[in-house]
Short mmCIF file of N, CA, C and O in Angstrom, two decimals:
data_model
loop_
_atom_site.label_atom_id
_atom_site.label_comp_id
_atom_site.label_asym_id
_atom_site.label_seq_id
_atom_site.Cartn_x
_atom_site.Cartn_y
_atom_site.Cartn_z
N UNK A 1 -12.39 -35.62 -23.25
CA UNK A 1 -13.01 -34.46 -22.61
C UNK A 1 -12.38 -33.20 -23.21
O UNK A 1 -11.18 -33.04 -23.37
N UNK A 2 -13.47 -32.21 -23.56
CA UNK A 2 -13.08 -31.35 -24.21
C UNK A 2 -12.64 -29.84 -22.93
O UNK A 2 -13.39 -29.78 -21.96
N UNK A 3 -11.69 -28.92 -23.00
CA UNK A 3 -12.04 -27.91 -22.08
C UNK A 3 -11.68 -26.77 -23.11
O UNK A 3 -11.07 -26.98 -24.16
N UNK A 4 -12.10 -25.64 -22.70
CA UNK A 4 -11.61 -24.25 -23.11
C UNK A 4 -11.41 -23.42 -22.46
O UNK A 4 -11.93 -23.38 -21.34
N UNK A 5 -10.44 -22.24 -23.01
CA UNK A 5 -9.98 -21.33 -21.67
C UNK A 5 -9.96 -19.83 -22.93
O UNK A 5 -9.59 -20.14 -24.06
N UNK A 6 -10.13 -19.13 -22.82
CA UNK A 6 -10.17 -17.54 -23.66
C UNK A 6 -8.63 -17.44 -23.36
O UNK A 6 -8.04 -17.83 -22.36
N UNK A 7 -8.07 -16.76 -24.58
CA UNK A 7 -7.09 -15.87 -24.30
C UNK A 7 -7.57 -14.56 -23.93
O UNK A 7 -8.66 -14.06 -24.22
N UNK A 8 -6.33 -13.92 -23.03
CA UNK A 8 -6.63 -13.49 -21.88
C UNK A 8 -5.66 -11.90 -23.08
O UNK A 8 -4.55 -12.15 -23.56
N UNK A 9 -6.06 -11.05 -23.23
CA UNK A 9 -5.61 -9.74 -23.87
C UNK A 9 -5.10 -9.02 -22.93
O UNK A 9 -5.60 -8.90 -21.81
N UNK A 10 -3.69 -8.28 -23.46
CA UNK A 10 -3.19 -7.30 -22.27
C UNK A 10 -3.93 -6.47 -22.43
O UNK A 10 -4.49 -6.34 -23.52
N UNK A 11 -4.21 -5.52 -21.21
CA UNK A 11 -5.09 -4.00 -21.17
C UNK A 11 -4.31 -3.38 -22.48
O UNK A 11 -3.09 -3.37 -22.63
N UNK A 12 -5.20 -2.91 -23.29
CA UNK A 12 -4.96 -1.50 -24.28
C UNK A 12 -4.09 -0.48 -23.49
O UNK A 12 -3.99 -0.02 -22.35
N UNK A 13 -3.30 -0.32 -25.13
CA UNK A 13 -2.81 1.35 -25.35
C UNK A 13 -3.16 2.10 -24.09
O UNK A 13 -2.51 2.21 -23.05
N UNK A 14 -4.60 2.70 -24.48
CA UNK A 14 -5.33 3.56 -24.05
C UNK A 14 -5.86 3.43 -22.84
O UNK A 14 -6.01 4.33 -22.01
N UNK A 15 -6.26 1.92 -22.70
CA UNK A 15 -6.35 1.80 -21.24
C UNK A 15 -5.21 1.93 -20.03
O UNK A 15 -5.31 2.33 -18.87
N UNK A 16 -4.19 1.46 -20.75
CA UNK A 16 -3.13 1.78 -19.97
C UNK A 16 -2.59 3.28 -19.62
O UNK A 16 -1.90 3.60 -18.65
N UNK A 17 -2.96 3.91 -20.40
CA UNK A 17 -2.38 5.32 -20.10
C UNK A 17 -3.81 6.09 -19.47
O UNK A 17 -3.66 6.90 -18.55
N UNK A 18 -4.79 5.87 -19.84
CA UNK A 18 -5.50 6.10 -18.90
C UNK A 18 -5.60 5.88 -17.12
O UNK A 18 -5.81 6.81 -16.34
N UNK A 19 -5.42 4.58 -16.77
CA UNK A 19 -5.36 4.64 -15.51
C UNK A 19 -3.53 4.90 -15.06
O UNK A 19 -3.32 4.67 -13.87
N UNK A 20 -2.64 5.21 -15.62
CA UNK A 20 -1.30 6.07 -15.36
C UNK A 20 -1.96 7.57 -15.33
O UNK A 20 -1.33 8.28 -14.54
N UNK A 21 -2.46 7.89 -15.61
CA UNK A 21 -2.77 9.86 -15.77
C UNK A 21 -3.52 9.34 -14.45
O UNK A 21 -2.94 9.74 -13.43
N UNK A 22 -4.75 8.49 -14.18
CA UNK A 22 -5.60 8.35 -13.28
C UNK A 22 -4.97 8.37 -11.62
O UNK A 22 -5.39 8.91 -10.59
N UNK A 23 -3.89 7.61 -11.90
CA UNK A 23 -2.72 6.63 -10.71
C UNK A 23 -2.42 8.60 -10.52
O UNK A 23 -3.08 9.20 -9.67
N UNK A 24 -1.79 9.08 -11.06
CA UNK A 24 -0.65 10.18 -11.18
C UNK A 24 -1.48 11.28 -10.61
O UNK A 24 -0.93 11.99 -9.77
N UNK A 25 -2.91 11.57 -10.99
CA UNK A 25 -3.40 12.74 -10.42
C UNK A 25 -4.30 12.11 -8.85
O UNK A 25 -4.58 12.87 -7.91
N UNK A 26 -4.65 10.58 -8.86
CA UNK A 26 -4.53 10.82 -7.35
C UNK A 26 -3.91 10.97 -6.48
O UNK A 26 -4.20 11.60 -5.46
N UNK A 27 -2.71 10.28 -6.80
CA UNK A 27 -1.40 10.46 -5.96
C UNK A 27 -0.47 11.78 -6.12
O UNK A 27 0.54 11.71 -5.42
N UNK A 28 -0.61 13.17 -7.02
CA UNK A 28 -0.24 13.96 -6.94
C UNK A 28 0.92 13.85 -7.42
O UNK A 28 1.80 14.55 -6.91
N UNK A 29 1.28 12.90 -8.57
CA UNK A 29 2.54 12.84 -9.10
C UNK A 29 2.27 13.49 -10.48
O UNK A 29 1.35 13.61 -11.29
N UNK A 30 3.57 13.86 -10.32
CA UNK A 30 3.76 14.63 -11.67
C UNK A 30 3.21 13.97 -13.23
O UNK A 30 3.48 12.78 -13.41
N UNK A 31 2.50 14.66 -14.27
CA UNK A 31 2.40 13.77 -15.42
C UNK A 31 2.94 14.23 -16.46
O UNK A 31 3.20 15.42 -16.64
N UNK A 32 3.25 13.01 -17.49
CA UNK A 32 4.22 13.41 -18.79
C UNK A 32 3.33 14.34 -19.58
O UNK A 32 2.11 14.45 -19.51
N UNK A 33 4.15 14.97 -20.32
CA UNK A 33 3.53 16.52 -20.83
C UNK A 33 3.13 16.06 -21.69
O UNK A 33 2.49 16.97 -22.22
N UNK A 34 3.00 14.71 -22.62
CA UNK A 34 2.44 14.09 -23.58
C UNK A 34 0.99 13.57 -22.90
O UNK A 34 0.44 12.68 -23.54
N UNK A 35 0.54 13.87 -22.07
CA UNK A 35 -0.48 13.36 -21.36
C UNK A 35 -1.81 14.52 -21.34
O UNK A 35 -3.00 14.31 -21.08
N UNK A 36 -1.07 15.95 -21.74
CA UNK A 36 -1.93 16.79 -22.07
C UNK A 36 -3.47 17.02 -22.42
O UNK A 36 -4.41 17.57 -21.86
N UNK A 37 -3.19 16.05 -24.05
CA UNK A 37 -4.78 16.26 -24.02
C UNK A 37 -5.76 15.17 -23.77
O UNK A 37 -6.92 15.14 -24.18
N UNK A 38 -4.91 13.88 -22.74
CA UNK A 38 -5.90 13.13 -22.25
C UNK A 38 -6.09 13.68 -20.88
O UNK A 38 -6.79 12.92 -20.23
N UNK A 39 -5.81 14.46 -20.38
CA UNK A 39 -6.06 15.50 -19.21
C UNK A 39 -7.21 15.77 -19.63
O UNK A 39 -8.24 15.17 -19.32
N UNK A 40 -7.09 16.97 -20.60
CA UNK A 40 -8.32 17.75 -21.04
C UNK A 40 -9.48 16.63 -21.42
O UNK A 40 -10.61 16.96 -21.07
N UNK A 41 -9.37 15.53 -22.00
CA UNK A 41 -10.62 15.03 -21.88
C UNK A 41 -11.12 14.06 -20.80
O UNK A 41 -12.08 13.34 -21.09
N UNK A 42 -10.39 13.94 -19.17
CA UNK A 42 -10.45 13.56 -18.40
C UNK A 42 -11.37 14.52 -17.77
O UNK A 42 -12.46 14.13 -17.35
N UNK A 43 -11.06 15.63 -17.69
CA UNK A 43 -11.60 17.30 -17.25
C UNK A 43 -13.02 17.79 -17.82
O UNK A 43 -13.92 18.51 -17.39
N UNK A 44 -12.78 16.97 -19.15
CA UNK A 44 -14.20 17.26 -20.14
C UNK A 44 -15.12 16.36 -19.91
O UNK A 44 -16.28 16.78 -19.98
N UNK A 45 -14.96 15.15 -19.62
CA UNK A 45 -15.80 14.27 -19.43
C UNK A 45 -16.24 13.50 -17.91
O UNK A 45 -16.62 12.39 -17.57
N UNK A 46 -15.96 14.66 -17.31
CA UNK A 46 -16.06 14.31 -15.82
C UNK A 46 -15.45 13.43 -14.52
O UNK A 46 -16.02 13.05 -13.50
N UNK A 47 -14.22 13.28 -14.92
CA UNK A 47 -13.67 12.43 -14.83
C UNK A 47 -12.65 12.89 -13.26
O UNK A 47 -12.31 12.14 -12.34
N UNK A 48 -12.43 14.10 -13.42
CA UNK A 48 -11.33 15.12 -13.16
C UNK A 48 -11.98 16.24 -12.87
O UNK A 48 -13.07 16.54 -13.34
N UNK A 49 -11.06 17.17 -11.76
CA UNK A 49 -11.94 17.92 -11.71
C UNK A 49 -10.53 19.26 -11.55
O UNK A 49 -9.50 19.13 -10.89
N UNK A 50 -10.92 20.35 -12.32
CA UNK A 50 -9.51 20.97 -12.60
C UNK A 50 -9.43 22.23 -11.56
O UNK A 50 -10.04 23.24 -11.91
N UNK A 51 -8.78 22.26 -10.40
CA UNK A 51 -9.01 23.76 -9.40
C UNK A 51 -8.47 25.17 -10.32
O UNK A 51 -7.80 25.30 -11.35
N UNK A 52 -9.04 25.99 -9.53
CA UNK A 52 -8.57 27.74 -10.39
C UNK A 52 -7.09 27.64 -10.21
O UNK A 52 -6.51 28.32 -11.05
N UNK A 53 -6.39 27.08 -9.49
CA UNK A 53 -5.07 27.25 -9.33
C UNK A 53 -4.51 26.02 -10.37
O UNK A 53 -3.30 25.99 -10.59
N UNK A 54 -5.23 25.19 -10.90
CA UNK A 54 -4.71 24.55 -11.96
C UNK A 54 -4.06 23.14 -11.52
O UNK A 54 -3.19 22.65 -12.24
N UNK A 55 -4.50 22.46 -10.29
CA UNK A 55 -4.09 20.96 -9.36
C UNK A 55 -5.58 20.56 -10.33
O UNK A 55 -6.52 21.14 -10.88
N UNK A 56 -5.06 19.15 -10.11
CA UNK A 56 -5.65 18.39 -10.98
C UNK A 56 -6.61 17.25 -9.75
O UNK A 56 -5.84 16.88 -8.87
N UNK A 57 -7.64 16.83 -9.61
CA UNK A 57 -7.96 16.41 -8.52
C UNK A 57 -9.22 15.04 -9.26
O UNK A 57 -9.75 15.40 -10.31
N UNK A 58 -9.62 13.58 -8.72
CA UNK A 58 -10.15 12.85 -9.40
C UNK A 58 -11.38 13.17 -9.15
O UNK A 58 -11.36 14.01 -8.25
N UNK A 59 -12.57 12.93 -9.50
CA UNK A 59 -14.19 13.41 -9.24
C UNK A 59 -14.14 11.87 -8.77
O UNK A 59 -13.14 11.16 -8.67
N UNK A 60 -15.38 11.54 -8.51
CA UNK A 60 -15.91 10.25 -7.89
C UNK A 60 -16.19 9.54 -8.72
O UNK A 60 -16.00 8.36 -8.42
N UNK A 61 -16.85 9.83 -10.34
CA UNK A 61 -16.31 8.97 -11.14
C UNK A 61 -14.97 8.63 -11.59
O UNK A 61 -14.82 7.59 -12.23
N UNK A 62 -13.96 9.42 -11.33
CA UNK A 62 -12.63 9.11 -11.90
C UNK A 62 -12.04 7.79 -10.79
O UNK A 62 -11.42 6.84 -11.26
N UNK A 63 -12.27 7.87 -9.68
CA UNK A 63 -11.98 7.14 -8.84
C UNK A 63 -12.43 5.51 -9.30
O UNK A 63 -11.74 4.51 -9.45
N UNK A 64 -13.97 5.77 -9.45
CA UNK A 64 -14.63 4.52 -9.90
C UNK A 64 -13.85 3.92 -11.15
O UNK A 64 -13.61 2.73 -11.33
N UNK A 65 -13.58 4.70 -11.75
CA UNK A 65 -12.88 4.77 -13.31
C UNK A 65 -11.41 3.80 -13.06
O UNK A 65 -10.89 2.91 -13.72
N UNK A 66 -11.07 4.44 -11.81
CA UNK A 66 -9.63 4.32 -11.57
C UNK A 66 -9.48 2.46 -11.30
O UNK A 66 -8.86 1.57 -11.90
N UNK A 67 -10.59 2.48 -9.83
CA UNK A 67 -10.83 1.04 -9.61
C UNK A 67 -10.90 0.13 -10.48
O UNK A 67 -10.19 -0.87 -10.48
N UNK A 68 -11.92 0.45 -11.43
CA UNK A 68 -12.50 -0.12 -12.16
C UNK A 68 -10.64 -1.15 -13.04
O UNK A 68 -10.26 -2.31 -13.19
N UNK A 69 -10.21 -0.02 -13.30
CA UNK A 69 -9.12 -0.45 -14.43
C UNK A 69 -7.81 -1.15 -13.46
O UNK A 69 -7.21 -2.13 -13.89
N UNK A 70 -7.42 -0.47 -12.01
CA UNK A 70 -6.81 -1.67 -11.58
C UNK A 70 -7.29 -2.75 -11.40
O UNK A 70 -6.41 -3.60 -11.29
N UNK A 71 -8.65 -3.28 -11.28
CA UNK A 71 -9.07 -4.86 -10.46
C UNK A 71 -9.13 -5.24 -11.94
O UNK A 71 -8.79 -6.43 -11.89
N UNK A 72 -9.42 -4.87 -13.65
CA UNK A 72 -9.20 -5.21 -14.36
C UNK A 72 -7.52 -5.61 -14.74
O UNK A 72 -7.15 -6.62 -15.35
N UNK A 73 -6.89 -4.85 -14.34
CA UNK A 73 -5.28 -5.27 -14.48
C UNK A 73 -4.79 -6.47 -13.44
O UNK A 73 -3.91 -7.23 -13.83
N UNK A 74 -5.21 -6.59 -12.47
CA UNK A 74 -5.65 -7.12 -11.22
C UNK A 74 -6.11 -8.85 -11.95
O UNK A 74 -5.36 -9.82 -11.99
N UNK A 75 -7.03 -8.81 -12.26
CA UNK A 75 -7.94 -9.81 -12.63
C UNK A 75 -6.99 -10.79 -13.82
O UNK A 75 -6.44 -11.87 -13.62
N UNK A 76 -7.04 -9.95 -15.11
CA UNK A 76 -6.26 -9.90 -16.43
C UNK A 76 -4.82 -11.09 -15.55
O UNK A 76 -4.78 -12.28 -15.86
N UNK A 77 -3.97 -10.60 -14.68
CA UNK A 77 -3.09 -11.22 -14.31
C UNK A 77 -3.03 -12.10 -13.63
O UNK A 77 -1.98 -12.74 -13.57
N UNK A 78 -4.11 -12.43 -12.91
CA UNK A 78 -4.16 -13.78 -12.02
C UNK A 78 -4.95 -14.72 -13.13
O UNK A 78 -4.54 -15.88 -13.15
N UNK A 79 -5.92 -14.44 -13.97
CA UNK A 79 -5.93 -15.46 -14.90
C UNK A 79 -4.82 -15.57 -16.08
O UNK A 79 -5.01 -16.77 -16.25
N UNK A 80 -4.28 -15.40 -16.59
CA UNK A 80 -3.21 -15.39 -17.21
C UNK A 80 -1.86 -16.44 -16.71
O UNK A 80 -0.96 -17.02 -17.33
N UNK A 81 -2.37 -16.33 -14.94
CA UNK A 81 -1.61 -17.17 -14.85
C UNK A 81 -1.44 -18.27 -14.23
O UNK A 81 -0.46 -18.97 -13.94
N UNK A 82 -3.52 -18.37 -13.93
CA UNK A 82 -3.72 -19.88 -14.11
C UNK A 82 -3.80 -20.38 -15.20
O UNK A 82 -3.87 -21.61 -15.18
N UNK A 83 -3.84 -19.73 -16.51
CA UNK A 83 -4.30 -20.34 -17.90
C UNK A 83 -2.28 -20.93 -17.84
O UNK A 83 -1.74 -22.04 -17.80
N UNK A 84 -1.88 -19.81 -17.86
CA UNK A 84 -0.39 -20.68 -17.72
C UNK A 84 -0.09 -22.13 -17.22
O UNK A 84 0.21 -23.11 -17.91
N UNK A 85 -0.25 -22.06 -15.73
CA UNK A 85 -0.24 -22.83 -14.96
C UNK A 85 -1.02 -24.23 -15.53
O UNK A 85 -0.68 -25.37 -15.20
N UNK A 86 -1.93 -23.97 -16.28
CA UNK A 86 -2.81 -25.22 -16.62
C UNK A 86 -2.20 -25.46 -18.06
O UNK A 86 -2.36 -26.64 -18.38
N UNK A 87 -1.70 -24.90 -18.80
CA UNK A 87 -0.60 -25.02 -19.61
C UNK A 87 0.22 -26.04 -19.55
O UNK A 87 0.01 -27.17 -20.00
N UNK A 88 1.40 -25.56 -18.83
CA UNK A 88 2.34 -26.06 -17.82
C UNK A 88 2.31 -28.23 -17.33
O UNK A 88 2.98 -29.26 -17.34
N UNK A 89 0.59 -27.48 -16.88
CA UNK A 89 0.03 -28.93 -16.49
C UNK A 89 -0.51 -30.14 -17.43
O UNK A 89 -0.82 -31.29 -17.09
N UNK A 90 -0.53 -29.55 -18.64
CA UNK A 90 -1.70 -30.00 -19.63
C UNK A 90 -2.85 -30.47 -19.60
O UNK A 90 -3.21 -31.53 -20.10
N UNK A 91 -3.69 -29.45 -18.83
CA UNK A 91 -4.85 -29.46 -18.72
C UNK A 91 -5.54 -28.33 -19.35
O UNK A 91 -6.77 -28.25 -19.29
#
């Protein structure tokens, strides 16, 4: 009997620092100043929404955006570690 299982890829670079800027401006934590101009294209692409006083706030797609990439980090790790687990088992 034959089975197959995909390797399972960590989230990207980019994905990762994306939902950190994402995590950071809902929760109102401070972000690394290297995070600059993925701000600005968070802001540019609707993502973000920037007040006159310069607080950084998520739009309703950023939120979706946001979800979207934890239940992917979310997901990514519970298979990873049944593929382990069946590893482990040799199955």
């Amino acid at each position: 009997m034959h089975r197959f299982s995909i390797e399972i890829d960590a989230i990207g670079d980019q994905e990762s620092d994306l939902l950190e800027c994402l995590t950071c401006i809902d929760l109102q934590r401070p972000l690394d100043p290297k995070a600059l101009p993925l701000i600005d294209r968070l802001v540019a692409s609707g993502l973000v929404d920037r007040t006159p006083d310069g607080e950084l706030a998520l739009k309703l797609a950023g939120i979706e955006r946001c979800k979207s990439l934890n239940l992917r980090v979310s997901s990514d790790t519970a298979a990873r570690g049944v593929l382990n687990a069946r590893r482990r088992r040799g199955v």
